[in-house]
Short mmCIF file of C-alpha atoms (C1' of nucleotides) in Angstrom, two decimals:
data_model
loop_
_atom_site.label_atom_id
_atom_site.label_comp_id
_atom_site.label_asym_id
_atom_site.label_seq_id
_atom_site.Cartn_x
_atom_site.Cartn_y
_atom_site.Cartn_z
CA MET A 1 0.13 -0.12 0.35
CA ASP A 2 1.19 3.52 -1.12
CA GLN A 3 0.48 5.88 1.79
CA SER A 4 2.96 8.26 0.51
CA LYS A 5 0.69 9.00 -2.25
CA LEU A 6 -1.43 10.17 0.76
CA LYS A 7 1.15 12.62 2.16
CA GLN A 8 1.50 13.92 -1.31
CA LEU A 9 -2.23 15.13 -1.75
CA THR A 10 -2.42 17.21 1.47
CA ALA A 11 -0.15 20.62 0.32
CA PRO A 12 -2.40 20.53 -3.46
CA LEU A 13 -5.60 19.98 -1.40
CA LEU A 14 -5.05 23.00 0.71
CA SER A 15 -4.42 24.82 -2.42
CA TRP A 16 -7.21 23.37 -4.12
CA TYR A 17 -9.20 24.29 -1.23
CA GLU A 18 -8.54 27.80 -0.97
CA GLN A 19 -10.22 28.34 -4.58
CA ASN A 20 -12.97 25.65 -4.00
CA ALA A 21 -14.27 25.27 -0.71
CA ARG A 22 -18.14 25.22 -0.77
CA LYS A 23 -19.95 28.40 0.66
CA LEU A 24 -21.63 26.25 4.03
CA PRO A 25 -23.55 27.94 6.77
CA TRP A 26 -21.58 26.49 9.49
CA ARG A 27 -18.09 27.53 7.69
CA GLU A 28 -17.60 30.69 9.81
CA THR A 29 -14.60 32.65 11.03
CA PRO A 30 -13.57 31.70 13.65
CA ALA A 31 -15.66 28.90 13.80
CA ASN A 32 -17.82 28.31 16.94
CA ALA A 33 -17.70 24.61 18.72
CA TYR A 34 -21.56 24.57 19.01
CA HIS A 35 -21.91 25.67 15.63
CA VAL A 36 -19.47 22.79 14.05
CA TRP A 37 -21.21 20.25 16.51
CA ILE A 38 -24.71 21.13 15.49
CA SER A 39 -23.63 20.57 11.70
CA GLU A 40 -21.67 17.59 12.00
CA ILE A 41 -24.51 15.68 14.10
CA MET A 42 -27.09 17.01 11.45
CA LEU A 43 -24.58 15.88 8.33
CA GLN A 44 -24.19 12.47 9.71
CA GLN A 45 -25.48 10.11 7.18
CA THR A 46 -27.48 13.20 5.45
CA ARG A 47 -26.90 15.27 2.55
CA VAL A 48 -26.02 19.18 2.76
CA ALA A 49 -29.15 19.95 0.90
CA ALA A 50 -31.12 18.28 3.43
CA VAL A 51 -29.32 19.67 6.22
CA ARG A 52 -29.23 23.41 5.08
CA GLU A 53 -33.16 24.49 6.54
CA TYR A 54 -32.89 22.40 9.24
CA TYR A 55 -29.47 23.87 10.64
CA ALA A 56 -30.44 27.39 10.28
CA ARG A 57 -33.96 26.67 12.16
CA PHE A 58 -32.13 24.61 14.84
CA LEU A 59 -30.27 27.98 15.76
CA ARG A 60 -32.57 30.29 15.72
CA GLU A 61 -34.42 27.92 18.29
CA PHE A 62 -31.39 26.87 20.33
CA PRO A 63 -28.95 29.71 19.74
CA THR A 64 -26.37 28.04 22.60
CA LEU A 65 -25.83 24.82 24.61
CA ALA A 66 -27.61 26.28 27.32
CA ASP A 67 -30.71 26.70 25.24
CA LEU A 68 -30.09 23.01 23.94
CA ALA A 69 -29.92 21.55 27.53
CA ARG A 70 -33.48 23.15 28.44
CA GLY A 71 -35.23 22.20 25.46
CA GLU A 72 -37.56 19.88 25.71
CA GLU A 73 -40.46 18.34 22.98
CA ARG A 74 -39.37 21.37 20.59
CA LEU A 75 -35.86 19.90 20.01
CA MET A 76 -37.76 16.94 18.35
CA LYS A 77 -40.18 18.76 16.70
CA CYS A 78 -36.69 20.68 15.38
CA TRP A 79 -35.59 17.70 14.05
CA GLU A 80 -39.00 16.02 12.41
CA GLY A 81 -38.31 14.59 9.01
CA LEU A 82 -34.57 14.94 9.12
CA GLY A 83 -34.43 11.27 10.60
CA TYR A 84 -32.06 9.34 12.96
CA TYR A 85 -33.85 10.76 15.68
CA SER A 86 -31.54 9.42 18.20
CA ARG A 87 -29.32 12.25 17.00
CA ALA A 88 -31.27 14.51 18.41
CA ARG A 89 -32.09 12.79 21.78
CA ASN A 90 -28.14 12.39 21.89
CA LEU A 91 -27.64 15.88 21.39
CA GLN A 92 -29.46 17.26 24.35
CA LYS A 93 -28.23 14.41 26.60
CA ALA A 94 -24.76 15.67 25.48
CA ALA A 95 -25.75 19.22 26.29
CA ARG A 96 -26.92 18.38 29.40
CA GLN A 97 -23.84 16.58 30.28
CA ALA A 98 -21.85 19.33 28.82
CA MET A 99 -23.50 21.70 31.51
CA GLU A 100 -22.91 19.49 34.34
CA ARG A 101 -19.82 18.00 33.30
CA PHE A 102 -17.72 20.65 31.43
CA GLY A 103 -18.96 23.76 32.85
CA GLY A 104 -21.50 24.25 30.28
CA GLU A 105 -19.25 24.02 27.02
CA LEU A 106 -17.94 21.30 24.94
CA PRO A 107 -14.99 19.49 26.31
CA ARG A 108 -11.76 20.25 24.17
CA THR A 109 -10.52 16.87 24.42
CA TYR A 110 -10.50 13.32 22.18
CA GLU A 111 -11.48 11.52 25.42
CA ASP A 112 -14.12 13.92 26.68
CA LEU A 113 -15.68 14.82 23.35
CA THR A 114 -16.21 10.82 22.59
CA SER A 115 -17.63 10.23 26.08
CA LEU A 116 -20.57 12.05 25.07
CA PRO A 117 -23.49 10.57 23.58
CA GLY A 118 -23.72 10.43 19.63
CA ILE A 119 -20.04 11.95 19.43
CA GLY A 120 -17.64 9.61 18.05
CA ASP A 121 -14.68 8.77 16.16
CA TYR A 122 -15.65 11.16 13.29
CA THR A 123 -17.38 13.87 15.24
CA ALA A 124 -14.80 14.00 17.70
CA GLY A 125 -11.89 14.99 15.33
CA ALA A 126 -14.08 17.19 13.27
CA ILE A 127 -15.12 19.23 16.19
CA LEU A 128 -11.38 19.42 17.51
CA SER A 129 -9.58 20.06 14.47
CA ILE A 130 -12.39 22.82 12.66
CA ALA A 131 -13.39 24.60 16.17
CA TRP A 132 -9.95 24.65 17.87
CA GLY A 133 -7.38 23.70 15.58
CA GLN A 134 -5.92 20.63 17.02
CA ARG A 135 -4.41 17.56 14.78
CA VAL A 136 -6.69 15.50 14.64
CA PRO A 137 -8.37 13.42 11.57
CA ALA A 138 -11.86 13.35 10.83
CA VAL A 139 -12.56 10.34 8.67
CA ASP A 140 -15.33 10.03 7.03
CA GLY A 141 -17.28 8.07 4.08
CA ASN A 142 -15.72 10.86 1.53
CA VAL A 143 -12.15 10.44 2.99
CA LEU A 144 -12.27 6.70 2.56
CA ARG A 145 -13.38 6.80 -0.90
CA LEU A 146 -10.84 9.41 -1.65
CA ALA A 147 -8.19 7.87 0.11
CA ALA A 148 -8.85 3.99 -1.57
CA ARG A 149 -8.23 5.82 -4.66
CA ILE A 150 -5.25 8.12 -4.10
CA MET A 151 -3.70 4.91 -3.22
CA ASP A 152 -5.59 2.31 -5.56
CA CYS A 153 -6.56 0.10 -2.20
CA ASP A 154 -8.99 -2.61 -2.78
CA GLU A 155 -9.40 -3.32 0.84
CA ASP A 156 -13.54 -3.32 2.02
CA ILE A 157 -13.52 -0.01 3.53
CA SER A 158 -17.00 -1.14 5.32
CA ASP A 159 -14.43 -3.24 7.41
CA ILE A 160 -13.99 -1.44 10.81
CA LYS A 161 -10.11 -2.77 10.72
CA VAL A 162 -9.63 -1.34 7.49
CA ARG A 163 -11.30 1.75 8.20
CA ARG A 164 -8.59 2.16 11.44
CA ARG A 165 -5.74 1.67 9.48
CA PHE A 166 -7.08 4.18 6.97
CA ARG A 167 -7.62 6.72 9.90
CA SER A 168 -4.02 6.39 10.98
CA TRP A 169 -2.60 6.60 7.37
CA VAL A 170 -4.64 10.00 7.05
CA GLU A 171 -3.69 11.05 10.74
CA GLU A 172 0.04 10.41 9.24
CA ALA A 173 -0.59 12.74 6.16
CA LEU A 174 -2.15 15.84 8.64
CA PRO A 175 -0.57 19.06 7.91
CA PRO A 176 0.32 21.28 10.95
CA ALA A 177 -2.39 21.73 13.53
CA GLU A 178 -3.20 25.13 12.31
CA ARG A 179 -4.31 23.46 9.00
CA CYS A 180 -6.03 20.36 10.28
CA GLY A 181 -9.35 21.95 10.00
CA ASP A 182 -8.84 23.02 6.59
CA TYR A 183 -7.50 19.64 5.55
CA ASN A 184 -10.39 17.77 7.11
CA GLN A 185 -12.90 19.87 5.35
CA ALA A 186 -10.88 20.08 2.25
CA MET A 187 -10.85 16.23 1.98
CA MET A 188 -14.97 15.92 2.58
CA ASP A 189 -15.39 18.62 -0.17
CA LEU A 190 -13.00 16.90 -2.68
CA GLY A 191 -14.89 13.66 -1.87
CA ALA A 192 -18.13 15.28 -2.16
CA THR A 193 -18.04 17.62 -5.07
CA VAL A 194 -14.76 15.81 -7.29
CA CYS A 195 -14.27 12.26 -6.51
CA LEU A 196 -17.50 11.25 -6.29
CA PRO A 197 -18.84 7.88 -5.59
CA ASN A 198 -21.06 6.07 -8.35
CA GLY A 199 -19.36 5.77 -11.30
CA GLU A 200 -16.68 7.82 -12.81
CA PRO A 201 -15.12 10.60 -10.64
CA MET A 202 -14.13 14.08 -12.23
CA CYS A 203 -10.45 13.25 -12.11
CA LEU A 204 -9.27 16.17 -14.37
CA LEU A 205 -10.57 18.72 -11.53
CA CYS A 206 -8.79 16.99 -8.94
CA PRO A 207 -5.75 18.39 -7.24
CA GLY A 208 -4.30 14.56 -7.31
CA ARG A 209 -4.92 13.78 -10.81
CA ASP A 210 -1.07 13.76 -11.38
CA PHE A 211 -0.27 10.75 -8.82
CA CYS A 212 -3.40 9.33 -8.08
CA ALA A 213 -2.52 5.37 -7.92
CA ALA A 214 -6.14 4.33 -9.04
CA ARG A 215 -6.36 6.93 -12.15
CA GLU A 216 -2.77 5.68 -12.87
CA ALA A 217 -3.82 2.02 -13.21
CA GLY A 218 -7.63 2.93 -14.61
CA ARG A 219 -9.56 1.87 -11.60
CA GLN A 220 -11.13 5.25 -9.87
CA SER A 221 -14.31 4.07 -10.94
CA SER A 222 -14.45 0.70 -9.62
CA LEU A 223 -12.90 2.01 -6.54
CA PRO A 224 -13.85 2.07 -3.16
CA VAL A 225 -14.64 -1.73 -2.72
CA LYS A 226 -17.23 -2.15 0.08
CA ALA A 227 -19.43 -5.30 1.27
CA PRO A 228 -22.69 -5.82 -0.34
CA LYS A 229 -24.99 -4.82 2.30
CA LYS A 230 -28.06 -6.82 3.11
CA GLY A 231 -31.71 -6.44 1.85
CA ARG A 232 -34.85 -5.43 3.48
CA ARG A 233 -37.64 -7.18 5.30
CA LEU A 234 -41.17 -6.15 4.01
CA GLU A 235 -43.85 -5.29 6.43
CA GLU A 236 -47.51 -4.98 6.11
CA ARG A 237 -49.19 -2.85 8.52
CA THR A 238 -52.63 -0.90 8.91
CA VAL A 239 -52.94 2.03 9.62
CA PHE A 240 -56.02 4.06 11.28
CA VAL A 241 -56.92 8.01 10.64
CA LEU A 242 -59.32 8.16 12.93
CA LEU A 243 -61.07 11.10 13.08
CA SER A 244 -63.68 12.70 16.01
CA SER A 245 -64.55 16.10 17.01
CA GLN A 246 -61.93 15.99 19.52
CA GLY A 247 -59.38 15.56 16.31
CA ALA A 248 -57.47 12.80 15.05
CA ALA A 249 -55.98 9.91 17.31
CA LEU A 250 -51.93 9.84 17.83
CA ARG A 251 -50.29 7.55 20.33
CA ARG A 252 -46.74 7.60 21.24
CA ARG A 253 -44.55 4.92 19.93
CA PRO A 254 -42.36 2.93 22.45
CA GLU A 255 -39.09 4.36 23.82
CA THR A 256 -37.00 2.04 22.25
CA GLY A 257 -36.46 1.14 18.70
CA LEU A 258 -37.37 2.37 15.26
CA LEU A 259 -38.95 5.83 15.71
CA ALA A 260 -38.59 5.68 19.10
CA GLY A 261 -40.85 8.15 21.15
CA LEU A 262 -42.33 9.75 18.46
CA TRP A 263 -46.14 10.11 17.33
CA GLU A 264 -47.84 7.65 14.95
CA PHE A 265 -51.58 6.92 13.73
CA PRO A 266 -52.50 3.61 15.74
CA ASN A 267 -51.70 1.12 13.44
CA VAL A 268 -51.73 -2.86 13.76
CA GLU A 269 -49.45 -5.79 11.80
CA GLY A 270 -51.03 -7.00 8.61
CA ALA A 271 -52.94 -5.70 5.49
CA LEU A 272 -56.32 -5.97 6.92
CA ARG A 273 -59.79 -6.06 4.99
CA GLU A 274 -62.30 -3.87 6.16
CA GLU A 275 -63.93 -6.69 7.98
CA GLU A 276 -60.77 -7.37 10.01
CA ALA A 277 -60.25 -3.43 10.63
CA ALA A 278 -63.40 -3.48 12.15
CA ARG A 279 -62.56 -5.93 14.47
CA VAL A 280 -59.50 -4.30 15.36
CA LEU A 281 -61.86 -0.89 16.04
CA LYS A 282 -64.06 -2.95 18.36
CA CYS A 283 -61.18 -4.15 20.24
CA TRP A 284 -60.07 -0.61 20.75
CA GLY A 285 -63.94 0.22 22.25
CA ILE A 286 -64.07 2.63 18.85
CA GLU A 287 -67.47 2.69 17.07
CA PRO A 288 -67.16 3.68 13.57
CA LEU A 289 -69.62 6.33 12.47
CA ARG A 290 -68.25 6.67 8.72
CA TRP A 291 -65.76 5.11 6.58
CA GLU A 292 -64.23 7.88 4.39
CA LYS A 293 -61.57 5.71 2.36
CA ARG A 294 -58.82 3.76 1.87
CA ILE A 295 -55.30 4.43 1.16
CA ALA A 296 -52.24 2.40 0.15
CA ALA A 297 -49.10 4.18 0.94
CA LYS A 298 -45.23 2.73 0.81
CA HIS A 299 -42.38 3.81 2.81
CA ILE A 300 -38.86 2.87 2.37
CA PHE A 301 -36.76 2.52 5.53
CA THR A 302 -32.81 1.66 5.47
CA HIS A 303 -33.65 -2.10 6.46
CA VAL A 304 -37.83 -2.37 6.48
CA GLU A 305 -40.26 -1.56 3.46
CA TRP A 306 -43.74 -0.79 5.06
CA HIS A 307 -46.63 -1.36 2.68
CA MET A 308 -49.45 0.33 4.50
CA THR A 309 -52.87 -0.23 4.16
CA GLY A 310 -54.93 3.21 5.78
CA TYR A 311 -58.37 3.82 6.59
CA VAL A 312 -59.83 6.97 7.38
CA LEU A 313 -63.14 6.89 9.37
CA LEU A 314 -65.07 9.01 11.09
CA CYS A 315 -65.88 8.00 15.04
CA GLN A 316 -66.65 9.35 18.64
CA PRO A 317 -63.34 10.34 20.60
CA SER A 318 -63.26 7.16 22.88
CA GLY A 319 -60.77 4.40 22.25
CA PRO A 320 -57.57 3.47 24.58
CA ALA A 321 -55.94 5.64 27.13
CA ASP A 322 -53.30 5.83 25.10
CA PHE A 323 -54.84 7.59 22.25
CA CYS A 324 -54.61 11.51 22.06
CA TRP A 325 -57.01 13.49 20.17
CA SER A 326 -55.00 15.99 18.09
CA ASP A 327 -56.70 18.90 16.61
CA GLY A 328 -54.50 21.59 14.04
CA ARG A 329 -52.61 22.99 16.79
CA ASP A 330 -51.59 19.63 18.41
CA PHE A 331 -50.14 18.56 15.14
CA ALA A 332 -47.86 21.56 15.16
CA ASP A 333 -46.50 20.50 18.48
CA LYS A 334 -45.97 16.72 17.74
CA THR A 335 -43.29 15.14 15.79
CA VAL A 336 -44.75 12.69 13.59
CA PRO A 337 -42.14 11.15 11.72
CA THR A 338 -42.53 11.07 7.54
CA ALA A 339 -43.33 7.60 7.35
CA PHE A 340 -46.80 8.61 8.55
CA ALA A 341 -46.75 11.96 6.15
CA ARG A 342 -50.07 10.53 3.89
CA PHE A 343 -51.89 10.01 6.51
CA ARG A 344 -50.85 13.28 8.20
CA GLU A 345 -51.81 15.27 5.23
CA GLU A 346 -55.32 13.32 4.89
CA ALA A 347 -55.95 13.68 8.67
CA LEU A 348 -55.12 17.74 8.41
CA GLU A 349 -57.10 18.46 5.54
CA HIS A 350 -60.10 16.91 7.47
CA LEU A 351 -59.59 18.77 10.71
CA GLU A 352 -59.15 22.15 8.59
CA ARG A 353 -62.81 21.24 6.83
CA GLN A 354 -64.30 20.53 10.34
CA GLU A 355 -62.65 23.69 12.02
CA GLY A 356 -63.65 25.57 9.15
CA SER A 357 -67.52 24.59 9.72
CA GLU A 358 -67.21 25.44 13.08
"C1'" DG B 1 -18.98 -7.48 14.39
"C1'" DA B 2 -23.03 -7.23 12.31
"C1'" DA B 3 -27.36 -5.19 12.80
"C1'" DG B 4 -30.21 -1.35 13.97
"C1'" DC B 5 -31.58 3.38 12.70
"C1'" DG B 6 -34.66 7.99 8.50
"C1'" DT B 7 -34.90 10.24 4.93
"C1'" DG B 8 -35.25 12.46 -0.02
"C1'" DG B 9 -32.10 12.33 -4.10
"C1'" DG B 10 -30.05 11.09 -8.21
"C1'" DG B 11 -29.09 7.44 -11.75
"C1'" DT C 1 -39.36 1.33 -10.77
"C1'" DC C 2 -35.80 0.59 -7.99
"C1'" DC C 3 -31.05 0.76 -6.24
"C1'" DC C 4 -27.51 3.43 -4.72
"C1'" DC C 5 -26.30 6.30 -0.97
"C1'" DA C 6 -24.84 10.85 2.82
"C1'" DA C 7 -20.05 14.19 6.68
"C1'" DG C 8 -21.83 7.83 11.62
"C1'" DC C 9 -23.10 6.32 16.72
"C1'" DT C 10 -24.91 2.47 19.63
"C1'" DT C 11 -25.60 -1.93 21.22
#
DNA sequence: GAAGCGTGGGG
DNA sequence: TCCCCAAGCTT
């Protein structure tokens, strides 16, 4: 493995970055550690385009770490639609720990940072290098791809051991501390805009074009090598949009697992026919007044695929104790994940009509 | 070490 | 339509 290629890239990469750095809201000078932290968490497994709006809104709601530590339901609401909701919960846990353990600031060592929930290897490196100018690598998917190509390395980058080795090679290629924030961001920008995944990267624009080992070997588009991921399982579910004079029924999901703690429309396993659905309602102690319509919807998660049959119907506001009958204003406060977006639209449409006619 | 955890955009 | 995936972390 020719890791000297990585070192060779450092200087031209930093020059490239001076001209080609993307303009991003969290790239202020000087960097604010709280802002860097929030942006890095939001960017985990999430595209820049999706993060922009959320980032701006989040900082309006929670301008400082102390504000975040105090936030409650509004925090999850701010995260609604962004996905991987444990990130938001961990953000708040970490903020509270920072208030208690670190005097209300983010700590400035790798050990202390990674001791906070939601901050791992990559995020700690990003905060330390970008906000505090420390000489620490921040190796994400972009950097792994870039490194695999410049070294023409065909080892499986989904293997944790290979990643660790890559990280130590990147560490050796780091510039002096004061340039490490730029270096780490430059690696990611280059990966995101030039050394693209999926097919042919734009090698002519790359500061490593003259010595990239994969390019010399003509292998740039077949690298990096990643283990195939396993498929999704399919789940059938039947979802109820129950509409009463008090609003639509929502309930809280369990505190662990998929979409933990978020609000959902009552639903059961299986693709139920209307008679079977009616039996479920009876079980819940709900008397249907009128069946409005049936809706088919699909939602694809990383590891599960939900095929949903939805029943919209009018009823009395009875049912299990955990049903919460929500009007338009309640919906504005409750975090309902995108998986139920189709049903939320349906509910809101009916609620508006109802409120309009009163 | 592998699996669980969301969503939206692009080829 | 389907598949790939995007600035990972936790258990």
